[in-house]
Coordinates of C-alpha atoms and ligand atoms in Angstrom, one line a residue:
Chain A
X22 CA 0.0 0.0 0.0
X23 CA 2.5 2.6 1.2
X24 CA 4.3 1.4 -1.9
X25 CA 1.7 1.8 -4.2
X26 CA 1.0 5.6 -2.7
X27 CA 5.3 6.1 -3.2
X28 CA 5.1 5.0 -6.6
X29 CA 2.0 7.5 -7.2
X30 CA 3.8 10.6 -5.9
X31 CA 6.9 9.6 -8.0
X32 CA 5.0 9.4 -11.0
X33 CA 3.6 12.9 -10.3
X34 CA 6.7 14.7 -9.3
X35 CA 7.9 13.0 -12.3
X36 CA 5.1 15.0 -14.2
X37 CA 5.5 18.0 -12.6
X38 CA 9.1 18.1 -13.3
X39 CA 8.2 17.7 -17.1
X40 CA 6.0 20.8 -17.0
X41 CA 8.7 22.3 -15.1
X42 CA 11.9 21.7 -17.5
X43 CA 10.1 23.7 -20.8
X44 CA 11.3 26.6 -22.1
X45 CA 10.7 29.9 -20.3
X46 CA 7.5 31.9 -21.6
X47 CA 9.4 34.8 -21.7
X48 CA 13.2 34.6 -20.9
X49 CA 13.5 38.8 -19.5
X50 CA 11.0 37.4 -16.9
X51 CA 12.6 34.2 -15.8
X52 CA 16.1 35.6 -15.7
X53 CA 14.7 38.7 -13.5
X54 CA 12.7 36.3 -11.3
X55 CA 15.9 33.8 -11.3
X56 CA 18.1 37.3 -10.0
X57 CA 15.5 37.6 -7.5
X58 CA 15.6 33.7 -6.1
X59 CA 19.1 33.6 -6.3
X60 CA 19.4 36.7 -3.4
X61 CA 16.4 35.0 -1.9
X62 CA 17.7 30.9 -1.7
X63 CA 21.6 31.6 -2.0
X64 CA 22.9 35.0 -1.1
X65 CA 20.5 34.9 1.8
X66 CA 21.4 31.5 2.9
X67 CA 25.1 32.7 2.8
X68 CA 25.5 33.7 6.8
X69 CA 24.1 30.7 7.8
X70 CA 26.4 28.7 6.1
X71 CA 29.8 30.8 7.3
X72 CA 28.4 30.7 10.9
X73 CA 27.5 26.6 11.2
X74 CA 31.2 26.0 8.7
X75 CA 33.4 28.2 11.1
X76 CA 31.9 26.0 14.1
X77 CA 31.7 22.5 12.6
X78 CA 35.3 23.5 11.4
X79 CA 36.3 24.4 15.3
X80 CA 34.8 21.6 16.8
X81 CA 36.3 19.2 14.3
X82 CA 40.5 20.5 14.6
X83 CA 39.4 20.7 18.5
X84 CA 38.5 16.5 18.4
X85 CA 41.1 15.4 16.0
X86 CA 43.8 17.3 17.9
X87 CA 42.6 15.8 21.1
X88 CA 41.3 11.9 20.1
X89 CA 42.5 11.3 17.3
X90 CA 46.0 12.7 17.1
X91 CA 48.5 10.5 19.3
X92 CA 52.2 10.2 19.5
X93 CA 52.7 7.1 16.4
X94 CA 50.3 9.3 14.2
X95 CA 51.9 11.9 12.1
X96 CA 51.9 15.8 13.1
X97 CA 49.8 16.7 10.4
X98 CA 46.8 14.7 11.1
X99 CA 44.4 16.7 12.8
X100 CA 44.9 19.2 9.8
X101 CA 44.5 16.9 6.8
X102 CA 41.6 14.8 8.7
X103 CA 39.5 18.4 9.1
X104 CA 40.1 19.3 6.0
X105 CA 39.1 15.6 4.2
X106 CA 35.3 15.8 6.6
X107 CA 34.9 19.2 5.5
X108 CA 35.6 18.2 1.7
X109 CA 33.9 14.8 1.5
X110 CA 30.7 15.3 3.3
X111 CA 30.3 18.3 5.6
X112 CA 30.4 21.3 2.9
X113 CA 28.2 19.3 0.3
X114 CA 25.9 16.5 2.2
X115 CA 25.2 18.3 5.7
X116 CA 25.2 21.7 4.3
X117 CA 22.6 20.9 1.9
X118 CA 20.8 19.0 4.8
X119 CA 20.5 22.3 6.8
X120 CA 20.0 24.0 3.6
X121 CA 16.8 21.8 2.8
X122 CA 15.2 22.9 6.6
X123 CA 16.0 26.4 5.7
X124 CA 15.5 27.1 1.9
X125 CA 13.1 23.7 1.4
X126 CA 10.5 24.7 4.1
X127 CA 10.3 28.6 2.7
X128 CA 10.1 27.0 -0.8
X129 CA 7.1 24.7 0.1
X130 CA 5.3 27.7 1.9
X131 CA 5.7 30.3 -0.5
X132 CA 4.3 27.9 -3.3
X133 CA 2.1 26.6 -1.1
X134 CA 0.4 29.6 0.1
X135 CA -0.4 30.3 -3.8
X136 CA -2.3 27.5 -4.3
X137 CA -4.5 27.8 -1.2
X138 CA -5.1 31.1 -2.3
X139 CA -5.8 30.6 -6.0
X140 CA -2.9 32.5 -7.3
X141 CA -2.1 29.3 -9.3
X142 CA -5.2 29.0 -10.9
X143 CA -5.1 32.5 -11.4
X144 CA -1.4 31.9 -13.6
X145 CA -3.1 28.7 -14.8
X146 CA -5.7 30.5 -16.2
X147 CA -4.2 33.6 -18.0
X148 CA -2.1 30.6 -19.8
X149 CA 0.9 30.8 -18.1
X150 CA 2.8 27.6 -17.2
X151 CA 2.4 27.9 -13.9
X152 CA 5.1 25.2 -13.1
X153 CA 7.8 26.2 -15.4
X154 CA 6.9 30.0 -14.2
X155 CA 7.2 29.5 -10.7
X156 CA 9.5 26.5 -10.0
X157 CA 11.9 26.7 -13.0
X158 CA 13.7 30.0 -11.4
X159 CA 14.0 28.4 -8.1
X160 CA 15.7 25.5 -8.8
X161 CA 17.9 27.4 -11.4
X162 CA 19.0 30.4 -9.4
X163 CA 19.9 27.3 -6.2
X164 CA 21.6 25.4 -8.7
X165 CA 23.9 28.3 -9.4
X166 CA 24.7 29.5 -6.8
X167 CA 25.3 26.1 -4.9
X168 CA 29.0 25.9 -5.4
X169 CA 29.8 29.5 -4.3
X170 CA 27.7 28.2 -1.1
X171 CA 30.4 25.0 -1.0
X172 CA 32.9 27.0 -1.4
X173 CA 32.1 29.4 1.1
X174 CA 31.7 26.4 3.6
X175 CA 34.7 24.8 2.9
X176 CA 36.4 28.4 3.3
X177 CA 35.1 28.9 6.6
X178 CA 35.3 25.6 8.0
X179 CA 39.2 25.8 7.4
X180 CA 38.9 29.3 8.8
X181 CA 37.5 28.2 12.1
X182 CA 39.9 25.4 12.4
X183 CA 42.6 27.9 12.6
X184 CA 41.2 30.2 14.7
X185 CA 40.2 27.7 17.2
X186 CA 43.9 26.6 16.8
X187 CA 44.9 30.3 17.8
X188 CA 42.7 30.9 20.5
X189 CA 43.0 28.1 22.6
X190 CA 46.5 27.3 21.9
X191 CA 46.2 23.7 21.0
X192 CA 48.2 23.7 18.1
X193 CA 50.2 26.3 15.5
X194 CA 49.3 27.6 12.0
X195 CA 52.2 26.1 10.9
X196 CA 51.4 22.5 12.1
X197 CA 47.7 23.1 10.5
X198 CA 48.2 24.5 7.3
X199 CA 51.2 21.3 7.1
X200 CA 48.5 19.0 7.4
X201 CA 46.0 21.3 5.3
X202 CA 48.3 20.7 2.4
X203 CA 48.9 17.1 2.7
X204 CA 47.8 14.5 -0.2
X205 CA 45.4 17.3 -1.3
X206 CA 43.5 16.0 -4.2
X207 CA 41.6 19.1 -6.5
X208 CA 39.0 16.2 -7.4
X209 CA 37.5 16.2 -3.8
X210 CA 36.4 20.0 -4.4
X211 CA 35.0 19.0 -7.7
X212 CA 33.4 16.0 -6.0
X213 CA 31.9 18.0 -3.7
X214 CA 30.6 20.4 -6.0
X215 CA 29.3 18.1 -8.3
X216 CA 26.9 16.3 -5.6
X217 CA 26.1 19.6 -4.3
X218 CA 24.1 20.3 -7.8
X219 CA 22.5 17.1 -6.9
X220 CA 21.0 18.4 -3.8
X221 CA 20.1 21.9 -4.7
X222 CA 17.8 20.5 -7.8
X223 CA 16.8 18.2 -4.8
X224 CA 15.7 20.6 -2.7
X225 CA 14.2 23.2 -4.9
X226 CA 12.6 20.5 -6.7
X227 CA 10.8 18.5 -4.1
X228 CA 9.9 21.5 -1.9
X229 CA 8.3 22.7 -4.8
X230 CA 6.9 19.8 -5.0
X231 CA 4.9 19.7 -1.7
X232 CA 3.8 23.4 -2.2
X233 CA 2.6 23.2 -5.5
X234 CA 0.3 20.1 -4.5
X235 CA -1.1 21.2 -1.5
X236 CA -5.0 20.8 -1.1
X237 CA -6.9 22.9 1.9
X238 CA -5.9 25.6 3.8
X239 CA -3.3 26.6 6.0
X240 CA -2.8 24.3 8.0
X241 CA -1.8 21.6 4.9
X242 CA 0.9 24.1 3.9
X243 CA 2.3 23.6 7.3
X244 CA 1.8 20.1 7.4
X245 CA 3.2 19.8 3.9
X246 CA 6.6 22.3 4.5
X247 CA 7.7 19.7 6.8
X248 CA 7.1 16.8 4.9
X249 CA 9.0 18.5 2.2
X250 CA 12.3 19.2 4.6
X251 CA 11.8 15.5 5.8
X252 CA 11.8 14.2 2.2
X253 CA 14.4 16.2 1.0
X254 CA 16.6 15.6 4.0
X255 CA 15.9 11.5 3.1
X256 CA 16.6 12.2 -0.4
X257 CA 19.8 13.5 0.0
X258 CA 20.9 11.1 2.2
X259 CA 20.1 8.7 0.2
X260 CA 21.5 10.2 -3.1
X261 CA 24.7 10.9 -1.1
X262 CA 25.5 7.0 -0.5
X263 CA 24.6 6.1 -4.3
X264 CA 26.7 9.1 -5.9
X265 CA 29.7 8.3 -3.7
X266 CA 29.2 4.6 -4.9
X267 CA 29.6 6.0 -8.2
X268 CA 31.9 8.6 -8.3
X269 CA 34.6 7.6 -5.8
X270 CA 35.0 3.9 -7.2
Chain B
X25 CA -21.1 33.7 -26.9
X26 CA -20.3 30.6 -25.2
X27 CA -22.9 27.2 -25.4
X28 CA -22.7 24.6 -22.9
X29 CA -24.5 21.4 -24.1
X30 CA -25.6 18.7 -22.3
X31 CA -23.2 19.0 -19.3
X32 CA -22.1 15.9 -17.1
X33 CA -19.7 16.0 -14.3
X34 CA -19.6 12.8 -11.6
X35 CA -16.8 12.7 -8.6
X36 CA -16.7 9.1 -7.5
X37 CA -19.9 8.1 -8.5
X38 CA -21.7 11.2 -7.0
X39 CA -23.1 13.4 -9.7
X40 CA -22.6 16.9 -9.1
X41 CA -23.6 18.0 -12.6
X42 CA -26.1 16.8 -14.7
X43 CA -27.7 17.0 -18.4
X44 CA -26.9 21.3 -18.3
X45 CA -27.4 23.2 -21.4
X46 CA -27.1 27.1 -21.7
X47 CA -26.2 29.8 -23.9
X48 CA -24.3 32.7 -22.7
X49 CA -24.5 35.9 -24.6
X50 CA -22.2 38.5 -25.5
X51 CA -22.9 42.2 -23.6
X52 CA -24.9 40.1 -21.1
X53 CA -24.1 39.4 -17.2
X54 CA -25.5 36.0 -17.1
X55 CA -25.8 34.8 -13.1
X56 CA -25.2 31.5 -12.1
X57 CA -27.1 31.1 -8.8
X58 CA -28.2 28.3 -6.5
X59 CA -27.8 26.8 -2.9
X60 CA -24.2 25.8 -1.8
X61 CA -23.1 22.4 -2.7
X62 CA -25.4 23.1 -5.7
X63 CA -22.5 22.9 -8.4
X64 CA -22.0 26.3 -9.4
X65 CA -18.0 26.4 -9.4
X66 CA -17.7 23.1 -10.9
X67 CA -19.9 24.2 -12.8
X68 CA -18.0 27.5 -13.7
X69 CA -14.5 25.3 -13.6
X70 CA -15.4 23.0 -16.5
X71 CA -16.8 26.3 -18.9
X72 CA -13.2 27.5 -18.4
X73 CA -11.8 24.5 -18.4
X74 CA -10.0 24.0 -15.5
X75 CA -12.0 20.5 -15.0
X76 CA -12.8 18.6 -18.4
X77 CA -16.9 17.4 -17.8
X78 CA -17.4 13.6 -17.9
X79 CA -20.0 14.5 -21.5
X80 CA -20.8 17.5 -23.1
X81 CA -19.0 20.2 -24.9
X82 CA -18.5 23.8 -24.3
X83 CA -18.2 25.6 -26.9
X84 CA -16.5 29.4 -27.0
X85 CA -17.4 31.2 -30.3
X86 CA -17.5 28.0 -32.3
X87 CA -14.5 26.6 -30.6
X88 CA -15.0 23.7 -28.6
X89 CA -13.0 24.1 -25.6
X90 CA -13.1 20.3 -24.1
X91 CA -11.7 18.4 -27.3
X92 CA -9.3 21.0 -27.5
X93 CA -5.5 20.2 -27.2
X94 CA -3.7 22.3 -24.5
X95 CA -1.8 24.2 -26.4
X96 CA -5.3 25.8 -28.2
X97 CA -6.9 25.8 -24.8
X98 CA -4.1 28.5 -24.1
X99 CA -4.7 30.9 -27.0
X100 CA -8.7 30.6 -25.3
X101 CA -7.3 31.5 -22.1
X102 CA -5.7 34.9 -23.3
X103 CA -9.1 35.8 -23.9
X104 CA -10.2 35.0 -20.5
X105 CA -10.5 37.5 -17.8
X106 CA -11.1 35.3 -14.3
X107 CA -12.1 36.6 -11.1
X108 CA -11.4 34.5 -8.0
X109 CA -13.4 34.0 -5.1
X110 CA -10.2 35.2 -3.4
X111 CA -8.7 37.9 -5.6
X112 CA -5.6 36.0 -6.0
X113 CA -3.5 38.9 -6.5
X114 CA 0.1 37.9 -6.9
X115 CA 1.5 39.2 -3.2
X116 CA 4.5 39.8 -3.7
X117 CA 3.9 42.3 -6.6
X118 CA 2.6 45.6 -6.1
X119 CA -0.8 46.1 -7.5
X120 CA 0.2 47.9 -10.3
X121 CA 2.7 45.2 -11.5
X122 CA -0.3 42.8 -10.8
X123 CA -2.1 44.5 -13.6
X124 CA 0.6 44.7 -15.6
X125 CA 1.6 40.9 -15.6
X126 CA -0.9 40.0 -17.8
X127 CA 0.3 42.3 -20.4
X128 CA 4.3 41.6 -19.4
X129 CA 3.3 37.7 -20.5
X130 CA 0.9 38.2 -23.2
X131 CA 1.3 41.6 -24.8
X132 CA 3.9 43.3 -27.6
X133 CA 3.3 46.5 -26.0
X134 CA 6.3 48.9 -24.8
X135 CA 7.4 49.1 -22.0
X136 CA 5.5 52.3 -21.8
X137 CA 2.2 51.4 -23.5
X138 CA 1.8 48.3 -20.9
X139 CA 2.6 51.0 -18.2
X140 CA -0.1 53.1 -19.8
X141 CA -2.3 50.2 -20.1
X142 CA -2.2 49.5 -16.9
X143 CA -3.0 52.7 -15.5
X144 CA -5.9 52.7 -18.0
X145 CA -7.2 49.5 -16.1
X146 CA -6.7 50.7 -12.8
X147 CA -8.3 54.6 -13.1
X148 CA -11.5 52.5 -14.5
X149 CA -11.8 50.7 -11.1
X150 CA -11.0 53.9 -9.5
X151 CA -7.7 52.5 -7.7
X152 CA -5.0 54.7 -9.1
X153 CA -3.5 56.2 -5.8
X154 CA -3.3 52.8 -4.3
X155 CA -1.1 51.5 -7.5
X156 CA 2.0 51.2 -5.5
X157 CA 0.8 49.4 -2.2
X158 CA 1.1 45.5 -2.2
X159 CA -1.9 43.4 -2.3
X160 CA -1.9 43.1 1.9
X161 CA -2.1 46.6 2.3
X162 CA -5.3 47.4 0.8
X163 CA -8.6 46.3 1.4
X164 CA -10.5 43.2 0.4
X165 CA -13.0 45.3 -1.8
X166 CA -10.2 47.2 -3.3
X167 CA -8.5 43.6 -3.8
X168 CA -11.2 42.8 -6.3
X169 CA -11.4 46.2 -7.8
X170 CA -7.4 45.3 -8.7
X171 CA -8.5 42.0 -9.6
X172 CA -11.0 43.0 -12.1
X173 CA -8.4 45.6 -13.6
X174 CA -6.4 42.9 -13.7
X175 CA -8.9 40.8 -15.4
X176 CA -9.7 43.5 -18.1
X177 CA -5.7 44.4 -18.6
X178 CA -5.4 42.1 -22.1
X179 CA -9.3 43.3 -23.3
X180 CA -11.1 40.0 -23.1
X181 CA -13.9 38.7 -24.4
X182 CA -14.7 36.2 -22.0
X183 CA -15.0 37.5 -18.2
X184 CA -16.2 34.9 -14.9
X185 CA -16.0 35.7 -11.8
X186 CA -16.8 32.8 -8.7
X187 CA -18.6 34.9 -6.0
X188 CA -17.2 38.2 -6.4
X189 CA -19.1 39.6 -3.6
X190 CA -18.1 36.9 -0.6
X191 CA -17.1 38.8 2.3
X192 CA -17.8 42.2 1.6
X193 CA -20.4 44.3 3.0
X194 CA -23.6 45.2 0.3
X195 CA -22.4 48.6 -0.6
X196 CA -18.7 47.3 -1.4
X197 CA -20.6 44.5 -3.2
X198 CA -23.2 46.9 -5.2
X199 CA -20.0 48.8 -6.2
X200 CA -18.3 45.8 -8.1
X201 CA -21.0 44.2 -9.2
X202 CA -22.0 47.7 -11.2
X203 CA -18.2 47.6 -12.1
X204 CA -18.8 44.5 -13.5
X205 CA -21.9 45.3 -15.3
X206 CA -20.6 47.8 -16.9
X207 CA -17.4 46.3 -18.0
X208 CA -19.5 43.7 -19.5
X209 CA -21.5 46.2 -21.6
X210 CA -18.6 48.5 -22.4
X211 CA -16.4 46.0 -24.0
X212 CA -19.4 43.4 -25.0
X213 CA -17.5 40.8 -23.1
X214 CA -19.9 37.6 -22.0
X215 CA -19.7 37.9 -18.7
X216 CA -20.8 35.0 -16.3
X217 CA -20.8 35.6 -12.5
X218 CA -21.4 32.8 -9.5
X219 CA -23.2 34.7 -7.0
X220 CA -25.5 33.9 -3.7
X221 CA -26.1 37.2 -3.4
X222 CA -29.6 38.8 -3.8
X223 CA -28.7 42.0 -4.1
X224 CA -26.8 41.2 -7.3
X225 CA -29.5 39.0 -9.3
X226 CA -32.0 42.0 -9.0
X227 CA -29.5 44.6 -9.7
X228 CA -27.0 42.9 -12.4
X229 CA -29.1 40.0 -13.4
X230 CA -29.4 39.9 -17.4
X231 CA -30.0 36.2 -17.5
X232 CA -30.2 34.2 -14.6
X233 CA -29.3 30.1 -14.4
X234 CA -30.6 28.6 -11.1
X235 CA -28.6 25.6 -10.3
X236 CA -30.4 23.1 -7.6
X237 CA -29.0 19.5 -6.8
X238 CA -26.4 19.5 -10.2
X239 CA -29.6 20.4 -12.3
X240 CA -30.5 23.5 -14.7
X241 CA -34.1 24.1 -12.5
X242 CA -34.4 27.8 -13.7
X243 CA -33.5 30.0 -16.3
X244 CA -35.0 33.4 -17.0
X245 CA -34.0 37.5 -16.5
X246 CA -34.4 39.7 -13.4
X247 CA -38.1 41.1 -14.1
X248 CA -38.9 37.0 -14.2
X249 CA -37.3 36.0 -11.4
X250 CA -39.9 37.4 -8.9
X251 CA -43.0 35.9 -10.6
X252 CA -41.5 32.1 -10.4
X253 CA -43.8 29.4 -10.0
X254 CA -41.1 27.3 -10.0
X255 CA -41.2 26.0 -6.3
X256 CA -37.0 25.4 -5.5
X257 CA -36.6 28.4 -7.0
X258 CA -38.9 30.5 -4.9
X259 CA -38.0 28.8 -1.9
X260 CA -34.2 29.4 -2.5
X261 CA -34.7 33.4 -3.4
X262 CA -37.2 33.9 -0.7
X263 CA -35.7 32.6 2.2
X264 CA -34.3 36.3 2.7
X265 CA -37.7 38.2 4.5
X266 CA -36.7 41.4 2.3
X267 CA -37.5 39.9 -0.7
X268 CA -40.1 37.9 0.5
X269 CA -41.9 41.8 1.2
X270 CA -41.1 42.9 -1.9
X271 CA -42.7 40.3 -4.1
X272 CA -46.1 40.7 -1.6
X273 CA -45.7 44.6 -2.7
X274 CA -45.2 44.0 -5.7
X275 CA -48.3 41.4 -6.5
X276 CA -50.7 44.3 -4.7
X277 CA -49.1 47.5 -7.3
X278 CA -50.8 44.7 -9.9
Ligands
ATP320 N1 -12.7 18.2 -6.6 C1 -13.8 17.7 -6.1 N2 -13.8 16.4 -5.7 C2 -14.9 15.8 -5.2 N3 -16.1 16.4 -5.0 C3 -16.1 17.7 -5.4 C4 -15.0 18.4 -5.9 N4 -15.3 19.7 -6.2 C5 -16.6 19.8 -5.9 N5 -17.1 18.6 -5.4 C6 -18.5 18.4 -4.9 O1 -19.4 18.9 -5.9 C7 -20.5 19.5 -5.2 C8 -20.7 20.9 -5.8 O2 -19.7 21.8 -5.3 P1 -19.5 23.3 -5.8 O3 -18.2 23.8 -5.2 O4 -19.7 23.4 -7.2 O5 -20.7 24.0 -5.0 P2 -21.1 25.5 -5.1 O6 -22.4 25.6 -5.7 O7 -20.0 26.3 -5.8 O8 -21.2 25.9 -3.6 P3 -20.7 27.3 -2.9 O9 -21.8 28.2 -3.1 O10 -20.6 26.8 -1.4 O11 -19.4 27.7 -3.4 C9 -20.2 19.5 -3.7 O12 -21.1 18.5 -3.2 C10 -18.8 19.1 -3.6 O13 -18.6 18.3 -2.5
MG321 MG1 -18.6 27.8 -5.1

């Protein structure tokens, strides 16, 4: 049964998604409201992502110095082990996971409060592809600006790891920035990068998903925003294990 | 003009609509009216189209909307004007750019004749100072003033509107159903309106479409509608004591 309804709501997405991936009714409109989602999902979501990096990147230089590193291990372990977390899965899989509670749950409320209040019949019935008009920037303008946002975490997460390393004392810059550089391989950044497009056309997708289906009032679109940040979440998880599978063998 | 023959409309196995036919003329407010539950919107949803009717066609001008394909159900919609029970002004444009979208999506005009344009609209609903405020900062009777302007931005020749009076007090409602009215004889658009309201069948009523239990009971104009024998009908319109004096007044003038 719970099958059957999964297989239903796939096959629907699926649909949506094909109304969704057309060509723009008129391009000076979707790249203006593309500028406009791109402050609103990305540049927005930018502090957020500094703050939770610079801590994540503390916490970690603080437990590899302290558990991980011992006398037989090499000095520059604590540095090269933060930095590896940080590349592999913090800045792309749990950055996108915070990013789906943040940008996923406003995604499935905005669209969500247009259908309760007609606003998408009202697009629906001037002719306008309501779908491709109001999704098609969103997951667009994410998808762009994505790998600025990986970046940034990466950048920050490193950052914290040396301040952390500065203000409590536990180890130099010079013993951090020797493990930093150790074995570094430019494909993890790409790697990174690469699954976070993944999860940005995740997020926007599927939120839009939820919004753009709701039935009833109110209270659905609440209901249905955290569905949306509970599937997405799942969803990336899940596409995480099976685009490591694939791009790391 | 738009004909609607032989209209049925089931949702899992209950029927909501049933054998309707009608003819809706151009320059003409027709009314649909009838109890709630009755079928009005679906009604109203499967003339434009937004639900396709289990038989029957609908048939705009000639064209016949429900064995159209989508894309020519979209050139039909361009001549639609559609007023929602809720406004449904875009809210996070202003309501001038509201007006405008329509043309931004549709129209070849300038920058500055669609600005024009939509000044046009706005001055005819009497809403020009408020063409900067958002949608949440006006009233809701000024929201429907927007969304008629809205409606008439591209020139239509097809105008509906579901209850454009709910939740607005009569003299709010006596102002846009004369807006309508007058729209509809301005432009000759064919005009159908879903209404409970009274007030707007004896003011606005051209031709009137009384809806009871999925079926067509009543059709006939506004002079007609107080000399019904037709039992559901009279029972529906005179539940409201007003009227109910009126017609008494009106039998002892004869
Ligand atoms: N999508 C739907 N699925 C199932 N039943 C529906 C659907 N839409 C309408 N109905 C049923 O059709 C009947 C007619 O509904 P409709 O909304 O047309 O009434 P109405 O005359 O517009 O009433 P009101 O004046 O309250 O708006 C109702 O019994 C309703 O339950
Ligand atoms: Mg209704």
């Amino acid at each position: 049964m719970i099958l059957i309804e999964a297989i239903k709501t796939f096959g629907s997405y699926l649909l949506l998604m094909k109304r969704v991936l057309t060509k723009p009714e008129r391009w000076l409109m979707f790249f203006r409201r593309t500028l406009h989602e791109i402050y609103q999902l990305g540049v927005n979501s930018i502090p957020i992502v500094l703050i939770i990096s610079l801590f994540i990147g503390a916490a970690l230089c603080i437990q590899m110095k302290t558990n991980v590193e011992s006398p037989w291990m090499p000095k520059f372990v604590t540095g090269y082990a933060t930095r590896e977390v940080l590349l592999l899965e913090f800045s792309s899989t749990i950055m996108c996971l915070i990013l789906a509670g943040k940008v996923g749950s406003n995604i499935t409320s905005e669209i969500g409060a247009m259908r309760v209040t007609q606003q998408i019949d009202a697009l629906d019935m001037m002719g306008v592809n309501s779908a491709n008009f109001l999704i098609l920037p969103k997951v667009t303008g994410l998808v762009l600006t994505i790998p600025i946002l990986v970046i940034f975490s990466i950048a920050s997460g490193i950052g914290g790891a040396f301040l952390i390393g500065k203000l409590t004392g536990i180890m130099t810059s010079e013993e951090l920035t020797l493990g930093l550089q150790h074995e570094f391989t430019v494909w993890f950044v790409w790697y990174s990068i690469i699954k976070s497009f993944f999860f940005a056309f995740i997020i926007t997708s599927v939120a839009s998903f939820y919004g753009y289906t709701v039935k009833g009032g109110s209270i659905e679109v609440g209901k249905a925003s955290t569905n949306a940040v509970v599937s997405c979440s799942a969803l990336i998880l899940f596409s995480d294990i099976v685009l490591t599978n694939i791009m790391m063998q | 003009m738009i004909e609607a023959i032989s209209i049925y409309k089931q949702f899992e196995g209950k029927t909501v609509l049933e054998d309707i036919n009608a003819t809706f003329n151009n320059g003409a407010t027709n009314l649909i009216i009838g109890q709630s539950g009755a079928g009005k919107t679906v009604f109203l949803k499967c003339i434009v189209g937004l639900l396709a009717p289990d038989k029957g066609k609908i048939i705009y001008d000639g064209r016949c909307i429900t064995t159209m394909k989508e894309k020519e159900k979209i050139t039909i919609r361009r001549e639609i004007g559609m007023l929602f029970q809720s406004a449904a002004l875009f809210d996070s444009m202003s309501v001038l750019e509201n007006v405008m979208f329509p043309l931004d999506m549709f129209s070849s005009m300038t920058y500055k004749e669609r600005l024009a344009r939509a000044r046009a609209c706005l001055d005819r609903v009497n809403l020009i100072e408020a063409q900067d405020k958002l949608p949440e900062e006006i009233s809701g009777g000024m929201q429907k003033r927007v969304a008629i302007a809205r409606a008439i931005a591209l020139e239509p020749k097809y105008l509906f509107c579901d209850e454009p009076n709910s939740g607005l007090d009569p003299q709010t409602s006596l102002v846009i159903d004369e807006l309508i009215h007058d729209i509809t004889k301005e432009y000759g658009i064919t005009t159908i309106v879903n209404t409970h309201d009274m007030n707007s069948v004896m003011n606005i009523g051209d031709h009137i479409l009384f809806l009871s239990g999925g079926k067509l009971a009543w059709e006939g104009d506004k002079t007609q509608i107080l000399n019904t024998e037709n039992e559901q009908l009279n029972e529906f319109l005179f539940s409201s004591e007003i009227l109910r004096q009126v017609k008494e007044q009106a039998f002892k003038h004869k």
